[in-house]
PDB file of C-alpha atoms in Angstrom:
ATOM      1  CA  ALA A  23      43.954  51.343 107.857  1.00  0.00           C
ATOM      2  CA  ILE A  24      42.812  48.601 105.480  1.00  0.00           C
ATOM      3  CA  LYS A  25      40.749  51.113 103.514  1.00  0.00           C
ATOM      4  CA  LEU A  26      43.731  53.402 102.938  1.00  0.00           C
ATOM      5  CA  SER A  27      46.519  50.897 102.240  1.00  0.00           C
ATOM      6  CA  PRO A  28      47.062  47.367 100.861  1.00  0.00           C
ATOM      7  CA  LEU A  29      46.259  44.432 103.140  1.00  0.00           C
ATOM      8  CA  SER A  30      49.760  43.061 102.678  1.00  0.00           C
ATOM      9  CA  ILE A  31      51.388  46.080 104.363  1.00  0.00           C
ATOM     10  CA  THR A  32      48.744  46.843 106.981  1.00  0.00           C
ATOM     11  CA  LEU A  33      47.675  43.556 108.586  1.00  0.00           C
ATOM     12  CA  PRO A  34      51.268  42.430 109.327  1.00  0.00           C
ATOM     13  CA  PHE A  35      51.661  45.333 111.751  1.00  0.00           C
ATOM     14  CA  LEU A  36      49.118  43.705 114.060  1.00  0.00           C
ATOM     15  CA  ALA A  37      52.033  41.422 114.904  1.00  0.00           C
ATOM     16  CA  LEU A  38      53.430  44.287 116.962  1.00  0.00           C
ATOM     17  CA  SER A  39      50.711  43.922 119.598  1.00  0.00           C
ATOM     18  CA  PRO A  40      52.487  41.015 121.389  1.00  0.00           C
ATOM     19  CA  ALA A  41      55.611  43.187 121.537  1.00  0.00           C
ATOM     20  CA  PHE A  42      53.624  46.033 123.067  1.00  0.00           C
ATOM     21  CA  MET A  43      51.998  43.563 125.452  1.00  0.00           C
ATOM     22  CA  ILE A  44      55.331  42.682 127.007  1.00  0.00           C
ATOM     23  CA  PHE A  45      54.996  46.057 128.673  1.00  0.00           C
ATOM     24  CA  THR A  46      51.224  46.532 128.954  1.00  0.00           C
ATOM     25  CA  SER A  47      50.567  43.061 130.405  1.00  0.00           C
ATOM     26  CA  ASN A  48      53.193  43.691 133.045  1.00  0.00           C
ATOM     27  CA  LEU A  49      51.627  47.030 133.975  1.00  0.00           C
ATOM     28  CA  ILE A  50      47.974  45.925 133.870  1.00  0.00           C
ATOM     29  CA  LEU A  51      48.001  42.243 134.850  1.00  0.00           C
ATOM     30  CA  GLY A  52      51.417  41.733 136.374  1.00  0.00           C
ATOM     31  CA  GLU A  53      52.207  39.084 133.739  1.00  0.00           C
ATOM     32  CA  ARG A  54      55.904  38.961 132.916  1.00  0.00           C
ATOM     33  CA  LEU A  55      57.808  37.462 130.030  1.00  0.00           C
ATOM     34  CA  ASP A  56      61.529  36.664 130.151  1.00  0.00           C
ATOM     35  CA  LYS A  57      64.515  37.978 128.184  1.00  0.00           C
ATOM     36  CA  PHE A  58      63.438  36.166 125.032  1.00  0.00           C
ATOM     37  CA  GLY A  59      60.671  38.736 124.755  1.00  0.00           C
ATOM     38  CA  ILE A  60      63.268  41.350 123.832  1.00  0.00           C
ATOM     39  CA  ILE A  61      64.750  39.051 121.174  1.00  0.00           C
ATOM     40  CA  GLY A  62      61.241  38.468 119.834  1.00  0.00           C
ATOM     41  CA  ILE A  63      60.674  42.217 119.592  1.00  0.00           C
ATOM     42  CA  LEU A  64      63.894  42.681 117.616  1.00  0.00           C
ATOM     43  CA  VAL A  65      63.063  39.854 115.200  1.00  0.00           C
ATOM     44  CA  THR A  66      59.528  41.184 114.727  1.00  0.00           C
ATOM     45  CA  THR A  67      60.967  44.646 113.988  1.00  0.00           C
ATOM     46  CA  ILE A  68      63.247  43.141 111.342  1.00  0.00           C
ATOM     47  CA  GLY A  69      60.189  41.543 109.749  1.00  0.00           C
ATOM     48  CA  ALA A  70      58.411  44.903 109.722  1.00  0.00           C
ATOM     49  CA  TYR A  71      61.501  46.420 108.086  1.00  0.00           C
ATOM     50  CA  LEU A  72      61.396  43.811 105.314  1.00  0.00           C
ATOM     51  CA  LEU A  73      57.804  44.689 104.421  1.00  0.00           C
ATOM     52  CA  HIS A  74      59.235  47.782 102.680  1.00  0.00           C
ATOM     53  CA  VAL A  75      62.688  46.397 101.860  1.00  0.00           C
ATOM     54  CA  ASN A  76      62.324  47.401  98.198  1.00  0.00           C
ATOM     55  CA  THR A  77      62.782  51.032  99.258  1.00  0.00           C
ATOM     56  CA  THR A  78      66.338  50.451 100.561  1.00  0.00           C
ATOM     57  CA  LYS A  79      67.674  51.700  97.226  1.00  0.00           C
ATOM     58  CA  HIS A  80      66.851  55.161  98.569  1.00  0.00           C
ATOM     59  CA  GLY A  81      68.649  54.545 101.884  1.00  0.00           C
ATOM     60  CA  ILE A  82      68.946  51.950 104.633  1.00  0.00           C
ATOM     61  CA  LEU A  83      66.395  53.765 106.817  1.00  0.00           C
ATOM     62  CA  GLU A  84      63.946  54.205 103.975  1.00  0.00           C
ATOM     63  CA  PRO A  85      61.757  51.178 104.923  1.00  0.00           C
ATOM     64  CA  PHE A  86      61.057  52.784 108.320  1.00  0.00           C
ATOM     65  CA  LYS A  87      60.341  56.112 106.621  1.00  0.00           C
ATOM     66  CA  ALA A  88      58.006  54.282 104.219  1.00  0.00           C
ATOM     67  CA  ILE A  89      56.068  52.939 107.210  1.00  0.00           C
ATOM     68  CA  LEU A  90      55.589  56.496 108.474  1.00  0.00           C
ATOM     69  CA  ARG A  91      54.524  57.709 105.025  1.00  0.00           C
ATOM     70  CA  GLU A  92      52.016  54.885 104.547  1.00  0.00           C
ATOM     71  CA  ARG A  93      49.055  56.100 106.574  1.00  0.00           C
ATOM     72  CA  GLY A  94      47.433  52.661 106.668  1.00  0.00           C
ATOM     73  CA  SER A  95      50.564  51.101 108.163  1.00  0.00           C
ATOM     74  CA  LEU A  96      50.839  53.883 110.724  1.00  0.00           C
ATOM     75  CA  TYR A  97      47.183  53.514 111.701  1.00  0.00           C
ATOM     76  CA  MET A  98      47.596  49.744 112.098  1.00  0.00           C
ATOM     77  CA  ILE A  99      50.552  50.252 114.446  1.00  0.00           C
ATOM     78  CA  ILE A 100      48.247  52.432 116.545  1.00  0.00           C
ATOM     79  CA  VAL A 101      45.640  49.654 116.404  1.00  0.00           C
ATOM     80  CA  ALA A 102      48.235  47.119 117.582  1.00  0.00           C
ATOM     81  CA  PHE A 103      49.067  49.330 120.565  1.00  0.00           C
ATOM     82  CA  ILE A 104      45.382  49.782 121.433  1.00  0.00           C
ATOM     83  CA  TYR A 105      44.876  46.000 121.194  1.00  0.00           C
ATOM     84  CA  SER A 106      47.775  45.499 123.599  1.00  0.00           C
ATOM     85  CA  ILE A 107      45.754  47.448 126.184  1.00  0.00           C
ATOM     86  CA  THR A 108      42.206  46.295 125.456  1.00  0.00           C
ATOM     87  CA  SER A 109      43.190  42.608 125.378  1.00  0.00           C
ATOM     88  CA  ASN A 110      44.472  42.917 128.933  1.00  0.00           C
ATOM     89  CA  LEU A 111      41.388  44.839 130.055  1.00  0.00           C
ATOM     90  CA  GLY A 112      39.264  42.177 128.388  1.00  0.00           C
ATOM     91  CA  LYS A 113      41.005  39.470 130.390  1.00  0.00           C
ATOM     92  CA  MET A 114      40.318  41.418 133.593  1.00  0.00           C
ATOM     93  CA  ALA A 115      36.631  41.513 132.645  1.00  0.00           C
ATOM     94  CA  ILE A 116      36.632  37.787 131.895  1.00  0.00           C
ATOM     95  CA  LEU A 117      38.249  36.996 135.242  1.00  0.00           C
ATOM     96  CA  HIS A 118      35.397  38.862 136.941  1.00  0.00           C
ATOM     97  CA  SER A 119      32.669  37.220 134.825  1.00  0.00           C
ATOM     98  CA  SER A 120      33.071  34.600 132.081  1.00  0.00           C
ATOM     99  CA  PRO A 121      34.163  34.469 128.409  1.00  0.00           C
ATOM    100  CA  LEU A 122      30.604  34.012 127.104  1.00  0.00           C
ATOM    101  CA  PHE A 123      29.174  36.756 129.319  1.00  0.00           C
ATOM    102  CA  PHE A 124      31.836  39.223 128.204  1.00  0.00           C
ATOM    103  CA  ALA A 125      31.321  38.321 124.528  1.00  0.00           C
ATOM    104  CA  ALA A 126      27.543  38.720 124.902  1.00  0.00           C
ATOM    105  CA  VAL A 127      27.877  42.147 126.532  1.00  0.00           C
ATOM    106  CA  TYR A 128      30.932  43.819 125.007  1.00  0.00           C
ATOM    107  CA  PHE A 129      30.035  43.852 121.323  1.00  0.00           C
ATOM    108  CA  PRO A 130      26.363  44.840 121.705  1.00  0.00           C
ATOM    109  CA  VAL A 131      27.506  47.748 123.902  1.00  0.00           C
ATOM    110  CA  LEU A 132      30.143  48.648 121.316  1.00  0.00           C
ATOM    111  CA  SER A 133      27.485  48.549 118.578  1.00  0.00           C
ATOM    112  CA  VAL A 134      25.200  50.882 120.533  1.00  0.00           C
ATOM    113  CA  ILE A 135      28.077  53.324 120.991  1.00  0.00           C
ATOM    114  CA  LEU A 136      29.043  53.246 117.311  1.00  0.00           C
ATOM    115  CA  PHE A 137      25.492  53.439 115.921  1.00  0.00           C
ATOM    116  CA  PRO A 138      25.216  57.248 116.351  1.00  0.00           C
ATOM    117  CA  VAL A 139      28.561  57.584 114.563  1.00  0.00           C
ATOM    118  CA  LEU A 140      27.219  55.468 111.703  1.00  0.00           C
ATOM    119  CA  MET A 141      24.091  57.626 111.485  1.00  0.00           C
ATOM    120  CA  TRP A 142      26.194  60.794 111.486  1.00  0.00           C
ATOM    121  CA  LYS A 143      28.570  59.527 108.788  1.00  0.00           C
ATOM    122  CA  ASN A 144      25.652  58.383 106.605  1.00  0.00           C
ATOM    123  CA  HIS A 145      23.575  61.535 107.179  1.00  0.00           C
ATOM    124  CA  GLY A 146      20.808  59.608 108.933  1.00  0.00           C
ATOM    125  CA  GLU A 147      20.466  56.918 106.246  1.00  0.00           C
ATOM    126  CA  VAL A 148      20.155  53.339 107.563  1.00  0.00           C
ATOM    127  CA  LYS A 149      19.484  51.515 104.304  1.00  0.00           C
ATOM    128  CA  GLN A 150      23.179  50.599 104.097  1.00  0.00           C
ATOM    129  CA  LEU A 151      22.628  48.276 107.069  1.00  0.00           C
ATOM    130  CA  PHE A 152      20.255  46.168 104.974  1.00  0.00           C
ATOM    131  CA  SER A 153      21.935  46.456 101.575  1.00  0.00           C
ATOM    132  CA  GLN A 154      23.748  43.106 101.945  1.00  0.00           C
ATOM    133  CA  PHE A 155      21.781  41.512 104.777  1.00  0.00           C
ATOM    134  CA  THR A 156      22.794  37.907 104.071  1.00  0.00           C
ATOM    135  CA  LEU A 157      26.468  38.760 103.684  1.00  0.00           C
ATOM    136  CA  PHE A 158      26.534  40.934 106.813  1.00  0.00           C
ATOM    137  CA  SER A 159      24.737  38.239 108.801  1.00  0.00           C
ATOM    138  CA  LEU A 160      27.313  35.647 107.722  1.00  0.00           C
ATOM    139  CA  ILE A 161      30.140  38.004 108.683  1.00  0.00           C
ATOM    140  CA  GLY A 162      28.463  38.565 112.041  1.00  0.00           C
ATOM    141  CA  LEU A 163      28.280  34.817 112.743  1.00  0.00           C
ATOM    142  CA  VAL A 164      31.941  34.346 111.840  1.00  0.00           C
ATOM    143  CA  VAL A 165      32.979  37.279 114.031  1.00  0.00           C
ATOM    144  CA  ALA A 166      30.887  35.941 116.915  1.00  0.00           C
ATOM    145  CA  PHE A 167      32.597  32.538 116.677  1.00  0.00           C
ATOM    146  CA  ALA A 168      36.023  34.219 116.534  1.00  0.00           C
ATOM    147  CA  VAL A 169      35.239  36.364 119.583  1.00  0.00           C
ATOM    148  CA  ILE A 170      34.003  33.427 121.665  1.00  0.00           C
ATOM    149  CA  THR A 171      37.027  31.247 120.870  1.00  0.00           C
ATOM    150  CA  HIS A 172      39.383  34.196 121.498  1.00  0.00           C
ATOM    151  CA  LEU A 173      37.874  34.903 124.907  1.00  0.00           C
ATOM    152  CA  LEU A 174      37.927  31.235 125.864  1.00  0.00           C
ATOM    153  CA  ALA A 175      41.625  31.194 124.979  1.00  0.00           C
ATOM    154  CA  VAL A 176      42.547  34.260 127.062  1.00  0.00           C
ATOM    155  CA  SER A 177      40.693  32.788 130.012  1.00  0.00           C
ATOM    156  CA  ILE A 178      43.018  29.764 129.934  1.00  0.00           C
ATOM    157  CA  ILE A 179      46.518  31.138 129.228  1.00  0.00           C
ATOM    158  CA  GLU A 180      48.450  34.414 129.359  1.00  0.00           C
ATOM    159  CA  VAL A 181      47.155  37.118 127.038  1.00  0.00           C
ATOM    160  CA  PRO A 182      50.438  37.732 125.133  1.00  0.00           C
ATOM    161  CA  TYR A 183      50.592  34.051 124.187  1.00  0.00           C
ATOM    162  CA  VAL A 184      47.046  34.066 122.818  1.00  0.00           C
ATOM    163  CA  ILE A 185      47.606  37.235 120.797  1.00  0.00           C
ATOM    164  CA  SER A 186      50.917  35.893 119.488  1.00  0.00           C
ATOM    165  CA  VAL A 187      49.252  32.819 118.004  1.00  0.00           C
ATOM    166  CA  LYS A 188      46.332  34.889 116.758  1.00  0.00           C
ATOM    167  CA  ARG A 189      48.658  37.173 114.807  1.00  0.00           C
ATOM    168  CA  THR A 190      49.713  34.327 112.508  1.00  0.00           C
ATOM    169  CA  SER A 191      46.597  35.381 110.606  1.00  0.00           C
ATOM    170  CA  LEU A 192      48.722  38.125 109.035  1.00  0.00           C
ATOM    171  CA  LEU A 193      50.036  35.584 106.505  1.00  0.00           C
ATOM    172  CA  PHE A 194      46.478  34.939 105.350  1.00  0.00           C
ATOM    173  CA  GLY A 195      46.002  38.696 105.014  1.00  0.00           C
ATOM    174  CA  ILE A 196      49.052  38.979 102.764  1.00  0.00           C
ATOM    175  CA  MET A 197      47.824  36.121 100.567  1.00  0.00           C
ATOM    176  CA  TYR A 198      44.279  37.535 100.430  1.00  0.00           C
ATOM    177  CA  GLY A 199      45.754  40.848  99.286  1.00  0.00           C
ATOM    178  CA  ALA A 200      47.561  39.079  96.437  1.00  0.00           C
ATOM    179  CA  VAL A 201      44.647  36.905  95.339  1.00  0.00           C
ATOM    180  CA  TRP A 202      41.669  39.208  95.830  1.00  0.00           C
ATOM    181  CA  PHE A 203      43.145  42.677  95.343  1.00  0.00           C
ATOM    182  CA  LYS A 204      46.100  41.905  93.028  1.00  0.00           C
ATOM    183  CA  GLU A 205      48.598  43.610  95.327  1.00  0.00           C
ATOM    184  CA  THR A 206      52.264  43.676  94.291  1.00  0.00           C
ATOM    185  CA  ASN A 207      55.618  43.021  96.018  1.00  0.00           C
ATOM    186  CA  ILE A 208      54.002  40.044  97.738  1.00  0.00           C
ATOM    187  CA  ARG A 209      57.214  38.002  97.982  1.00  0.00           C
ATOM    188  CA  GLU A 210      59.071  40.497 100.172  1.00  0.00           C
ATOM    189  CA  ARG A 211      55.942  41.139 102.248  1.00  0.00           C
ATOM    190  CA  LEU A 212      55.436  37.406 102.743  1.00  0.00           C
ATOM    191  CA  ILE A 213      59.057  37.024 103.841  1.00  0.00           C
ATOM    192  CA  GLY A 214      58.660  39.977 106.191  1.00  0.00           C
ATOM    193  CA  GLY A 215      55.442  38.475 107.542  1.00  0.00           C
ATOM    194  CA  ILE A 216      57.076  35.098 108.154  1.00  0.00           C
ATOM    195  CA  ILE A 217      59.956  36.732 110.043  1.00  0.00           C
ATOM    196  CA  MET A 218      57.455  38.686 112.136  1.00  0.00           C
ATOM    197  CA  ILE A 219      55.785  35.386 113.016  1.00  0.00           C
ATOM    198  CA  VAL A 220      59.192  33.974 113.983  1.00  0.00           C
ATOM    199  CA  GLY A 221      59.546  36.927 116.356  1.00  0.00           C
ATOM    200  CA  ILE A 222      56.081  36.226 117.725  1.00  0.00           C
ATOM    201  CA  SER A 223      57.007  32.560 118.198  1.00  0.00           C
ATOM    202  CA  ILE A 224      60.116  33.504 120.183  1.00  0.00           C
ATOM    203  CA  ILE A 225      57.951  35.593 122.496  1.00  0.00           C
ATOM    204  CA  THR A 226      55.430  32.758 122.750  1.00  0.00           C
ATOM    205  CA  LEU A 227      57.581  29.638 123.062  1.00  0.00           C
ATOM    206  CA  PHE A 228      60.438  30.932 125.198  1.00  0.00           C
TER     207      PHE A 228
END
């Protein structure tokens, strides 16, 4: 998703995972949120609409059509739905073990599974793994810290609440897109992102 489309219109769609989790957490974990969850979903949807509000000159439904046309946005919505399932499954694993044990096992197993895919995509070449060793190692340490703190959080409170707070990172993604990749229409995307966070906050706080 982030390879195909700008950060400022892909990362915000991760905010949809708490909305999806209203349903998946109920099915998987039996965790229920109240009526404010529906209001939060509606507000979050309005924020998603505003990410493409500049296209309304072609019709009021055009922002939704733009989401469907933008492959990166569409892929990120799929990612948000997958996260709404795997986050719950991850909590089940944590409840049967511990946050640190799950973190130590899950990602190495995931790496082993993905390594053959990497070899296939790179035609058997592994030199890419060592092309930026220092940078990749730093990224790995940061990801490890993020995973550990995330798993500690979901072991303490309900999964939708953790993911809701976590999704505030979408604002950083929009700003990174503007600063690092010189993306345009940042104002409307920032407004849309803020409204999506308001929707997340309604789900979280009420």
